[in-house]
Short mmCIF file of C-alpha atoms in Angstrom, two decimals:
data_model
loop_
_atom_site.label_atom_id
_atom_site.label_comp_id
_atom_site.label_asym_id
_atom_site.label_seq_id
_atom_site.Cartn_x
_atom_site.Cartn_y
_atom_site.Cartn_z
CA MET A 22 287.84 45.97 9.18
CA THR A 23 285.51 43.08 9.64
CA GLN A 24 284.00 41.41 6.67
CA ILE A 25 282.04 38.23 6.10
CA LEU A 26 282.67 36.44 2.84
CA ARG A 27 280.26 33.72 1.83
CA LYS A 28 280.28 31.50 -1.20
CA HIS A 29 277.96 28.51 -1.17
CA ASP A 30 278.94 26.51 1.93
CA PHE A 31 282.24 28.37 2.35
CA SER A 32 282.20 31.24 4.89
CA PHE A 33 284.80 32.84 7.12
CA GLN A 34 285.48 36.04 9.02
CA VAL A 35 288.22 38.44 8.03
CA THR A 36 289.60 40.88 10.59
CA SER A 37 292.09 42.77 8.45
CA LEU A 38 293.44 43.17 4.94
CA HIS A 39 296.12 40.63 5.79
CA GLY A 40 293.39 38.31 6.95
CA LEU A 41 291.55 38.80 3.70
CA MET A 42 294.61 37.84 1.68
CA ASP A 43 295.37 34.90 3.96
CA SER A 44 291.82 33.70 3.53
CA ILE A 45 291.96 34.03 -0.24
CA VAL A 46 295.24 32.13 -0.31
CA ALA A 47 293.87 29.46 1.99
CA PHE A 48 290.84 29.14 -0.23
CA ARG A 49 293.07 28.71 -3.28
CA ARG A 50 295.51 26.53 -1.29
CA GLN A 51 298.51 28.48 -2.55
CA ASP A 52 301.35 30.44 -1.00
CA TRP A 53 300.45 34.13 -1.43
CA TRP A 54 304.06 35.19 -2.00
CA LYS A 55 304.41 32.64 -4.79
CA TYR A 56 301.00 33.24 -6.28
CA THR A 57 300.85 34.60 -9.84
CA PRO A 58 297.46 35.75 -11.17
CA LYS A 59 296.14 34.25 -14.38
CA SER A 60 295.40 36.37 -17.44
CA ASP A 61 291.67 36.38 -16.70
CA THR A 62 292.11 37.34 -13.03
CA SER A 63 290.26 40.46 -11.87
CA TRP A 64 291.86 43.90 -12.11
CA TYR A 65 291.86 44.20 -8.30
CA CYS A 66 293.80 41.00 -7.82
CA LYS A 67 296.37 42.08 -10.40
CA LYS A 68 296.82 45.41 -8.62
CA LEU A 69 297.35 43.58 -5.32
CA GLN A 70 299.92 41.43 -7.08
CA ARG A 71 301.84 44.59 -8.09
CA VAL A 72 301.73 45.88 -4.53
CA LYS A 73 303.02 42.53 -3.29
CA GLU A 74 305.93 42.59 -5.74
CA ARG A 75 306.76 46.15 -4.69
CA PHE A 76 306.91 45.20 -1.02
CA LYS A 77 309.02 42.08 -1.46
CA THR A 78 312.09 44.25 -0.86
CA TYR A 79 310.67 45.97 2.23
CA PRO A 80 313.54 45.98 4.79
CA THR A 81 311.65 44.75 7.90
CA GLU A 82 308.95 42.21 8.69
CA GLU A 83 307.00 44.68 10.83
CA TYR A 84 305.12 47.24 8.75
CA LYS A 85 304.12 50.72 9.91
CA VAL A 86 302.21 53.10 7.69
CA LYS A 87 304.52 56.09 8.24
CA GLU A 88 307.71 54.09 7.70
CA GLY A 89 306.22 52.35 4.67
CA TYR A 90 305.22 55.68 3.14
CA ILE A 91 308.72 57.13 3.60
CA TRP A 92 310.22 53.97 2.13
CA LEU A 93 307.97 54.20 -0.92
CA LEU A 94 308.94 57.84 -1.45
CA GLN A 95 312.62 56.94 -1.45
CA ASP A 96 311.96 54.04 -3.79
CA SER A 97 309.86 56.07 -6.23
CA ASN A 98 310.70 56.15 -9.91
CA THR A 99 310.08 59.86 -10.38
CA PRO A 100 311.40 60.92 -13.80
CA HIS A 101 314.12 63.55 -13.88
CA TRP A 102 311.78 65.91 -15.70
CA GLY A 103 309.02 65.67 -13.08
CA LYS A 104 309.63 69.14 -11.65
CA LEU A 105 309.35 70.68 -15.10
CA ILE A 106 305.69 69.76 -15.36
CA TRP A 107 303.88 70.69 -12.19
CA SER A 108 304.24 74.25 -10.95
CA ARG A 109 302.01 77.07 -9.74
CA LEU A 110 302.91 79.25 -12.70
CA SER A 111 301.33 76.85 -15.19
CA ILE A 112 297.68 76.43 -16.08
CA PRO A 113 296.57 72.84 -15.36
CA ARG A 114 295.70 72.07 -18.98
CA HIS A 115 299.19 73.16 -20.04
CA SER A 116 300.80 70.93 -17.40
CA PHE A 117 298.58 67.96 -18.25
CA THR A 118 299.31 68.19 -21.98
CA ALA A 119 303.04 68.52 -21.25
CA TRP A 120 302.85 65.51 -18.90
CA ILE A 121 301.38 63.33 -21.66
CA PHE A 122 303.94 64.79 -24.06
CA MET A 123 306.82 63.82 -21.75
CA HIS A 124 305.48 60.27 -21.56
CA GLN A 125 305.25 60.27 -25.38
CA LYS A 126 301.60 59.24 -25.20
CA LEU A 127 299.94 62.01 -27.21
CA PRO A 128 297.55 60.43 -29.75
CA VAL A 129 299.46 61.42 -32.89
CA LEU A 130 298.32 59.73 -36.09
CA HIS A 131 301.30 57.37 -36.23
CA ARG A 132 300.48 56.12 -32.73
CA ILE A 133 296.78 55.72 -33.54
CA GLY A 134 297.68 53.87 -36.73
CA ARG A 135 299.46 51.20 -34.72
CA PHE A 136 296.15 50.15 -33.14
CA THR A 137 293.74 50.83 -36.02
CA HIS A 138 293.59 50.55 -39.79
CA LEU A 139 294.23 54.26 -40.25
CA GLN A 140 295.53 54.77 -43.79
CA PHE A 141 296.62 58.40 -43.76
CA THR A 142 299.09 59.32 -41.03
CA ASP A 143 300.74 62.35 -42.62
CA CYS A 144 301.27 65.47 -40.53
CA LYS A 145 298.25 67.75 -41.01
CA MET A 146 300.29 70.89 -40.41
CA CYS A 147 302.97 70.45 -43.08
CA GLN A 148 301.88 67.38 -45.11
CA GLN A 149 305.55 66.44 -45.50
CA SER A 150 306.11 63.52 -43.12
CA THR A 151 304.42 60.95 -40.91
CA GLU A 152 302.85 62.52 -37.85
CA THR A 153 305.00 61.18 -35.03
CA GLN A 154 305.39 63.11 -31.80
CA GLU A 155 309.02 63.90 -32.61
CA HIS A 156 308.02 65.32 -35.99
CA GLN A 157 304.96 67.10 -34.62
CA PHE A 158 306.92 69.21 -32.15
CA PHE A 159 310.48 69.43 -33.45
CA GLU A 160 310.63 68.72 -37.20
CA CYS A 161 307.42 70.17 -38.63
CA LYS A 162 307.94 73.63 -40.16
CA TYR A 163 304.76 74.95 -38.57
CA ALA A 164 305.93 73.79 -35.13
CA LYS A 165 309.38 75.30 -35.68
CA ASP A 166 307.78 78.64 -36.56
CA ASN A 167 305.75 78.46 -33.34
CA TRP A 168 308.82 77.75 -31.24
CA SER A 169 310.87 80.44 -32.95
CA LEU A 170 308.32 83.23 -32.58
CA LEU A 171 307.12 82.41 -29.08
CA LEU A 172 310.53 81.73 -27.55
CA THR A 173 311.98 84.84 -29.18
CA GLU A 174 309.11 86.88 -27.77
CA TRP A 175 310.06 85.83 -24.23
CA ASP A 176 313.80 85.53 -24.91
CA VAL A 177 313.87 81.85 -23.90
CA LYS A 178 316.76 79.62 -25.02
CA VAL A 179 315.73 75.98 -25.49
CA GLN A 180 317.31 73.22 -27.59
CA LEU A 181 314.86 72.05 -30.25
CA ASN A 182 316.79 69.37 -32.14
CA GLY A 183 314.83 66.51 -30.58
CA MET A 184 312.95 65.63 -27.42
CA GLU A 185 315.99 64.49 -25.42
CA ALA A 186 317.87 67.71 -26.17
CA TYR A 187 314.75 69.71 -25.34
CA ILE A 188 314.33 68.08 -21.92
CA ARG A 189 318.04 68.27 -21.15
CA SER A 190 318.20 71.99 -21.94
CA LEU A 191 315.25 72.68 -19.61
CA THR A 192 316.61 70.61 -16.72
CA LYS A 193 320.07 72.20 -16.89
CA LEU A 194 319.09 75.85 -17.01
CA GLN A 195 321.58 77.98 -15.06
CA THR A 196 319.18 80.76 -14.09
CA PRO A 197 317.57 82.07 -10.88
CA ARG A 198 314.77 79.88 -9.58
CA LYS A 199 311.88 82.23 -10.44
CA LEU A 200 313.15 82.80 -13.96
CA ARG A 201 313.68 79.06 -14.43
CA ARG A 202 310.08 78.34 -13.45
CA LEU A 203 308.88 81.02 -15.85
CA ILE A 204 310.87 79.46 -18.70
CA HIS A 205 309.39 76.04 -17.89
CA ALA A 206 305.90 77.56 -17.96
CA VAL A 207 306.53 79.21 -21.34
CA ALA A 208 307.83 75.93 -22.78
CA LYS A 209 304.64 74.18 -21.66
CA VAL A 210 302.52 76.92 -23.22
CA VAL A 211 304.20 76.30 -26.58
CA ILE A 212 303.66 72.52 -26.32
CA TYR A 213 300.00 73.04 -25.50
CA HIS A 214 299.35 75.46 -28.37
CA ILE A 215 301.18 73.38 -30.96
CA TRP A 216 298.98 70.44 -29.97
CA LEU A 217 295.85 72.63 -29.88
CA THR A 218 296.62 74.00 -33.34
CA ARG A 219 297.16 70.50 -34.67
CA ASN A 220 293.74 69.44 -33.36
CA ILE A 221 292.03 72.48 -34.89
CA ILE A 222 293.60 71.72 -38.27
CA LEU A 223 292.66 68.03 -38.01
CA LEU A 224 289.10 68.48 -36.76
CA LYS A 225 288.06 71.82 -38.26
CA ASN A 226 290.40 72.05 -41.24
CA LYS A 227 291.33 75.56 -40.14
CA VAL A 228 294.88 76.89 -40.03
CA TYR A 229 295.88 79.42 -37.37
CA PRO A 230 298.68 81.86 -38.25
CA VAL A 231 301.47 81.77 -35.69
CA GLN A 232 300.89 85.46 -34.91
CA GLU A 233 297.28 84.69 -33.95
CA ILE A 234 298.47 82.04 -31.51
CA LEU A 235 300.83 84.57 -29.92
CA LYS A 236 297.91 86.98 -29.47
CA GLU A 237 295.81 84.26 -27.81
CA ILE A 238 298.61 83.39 -25.40
CA LYS A 239 299.14 87.03 -24.44
CA GLY A 240 295.40 87.55 -24.09
#
């Protein structure tokens, strides 16, 4: 890649990405490997900084794309629950909601209240506790009724006394592969519909009976 960068009287030719970085460093008169971006540095420069930090432990000085890719795969921080989320049996919206759920990033009222001046953070489904993700899916009576009915319908055994127990029970299922994938898919369906029901109650002030949710899932 050839690129000409010009700024006032300063111009130079860059023949590669390495050349671009060398030129930037030369322009700043700093050692690239020791360079730390300032707080107001551009997003792109900060991303390059992360890449640099990642490759500081690369085993050889000579870099090849294929070898680098394999090295990154081995060095990946894939969570132990990763295979629970993405499968062909699941509808994408179910998988995506479950993915956010696993990262504990769903916008429950308690989480929103940390960044805003939200005064009322009570659970909209039971009105008995603060709406945290743990409460929303494992402590709320409405959520428990959802889990009980839907898992009984498909004869699925999952631990529901907290998120850690829930994930552990799904990752340690001693069942045939196809049945295990089906159980994972059902668990994601329940997560999605509990969250969907919560949003309907919050935004439309309308409560769905658990039996109606079961009909929608089957339909």
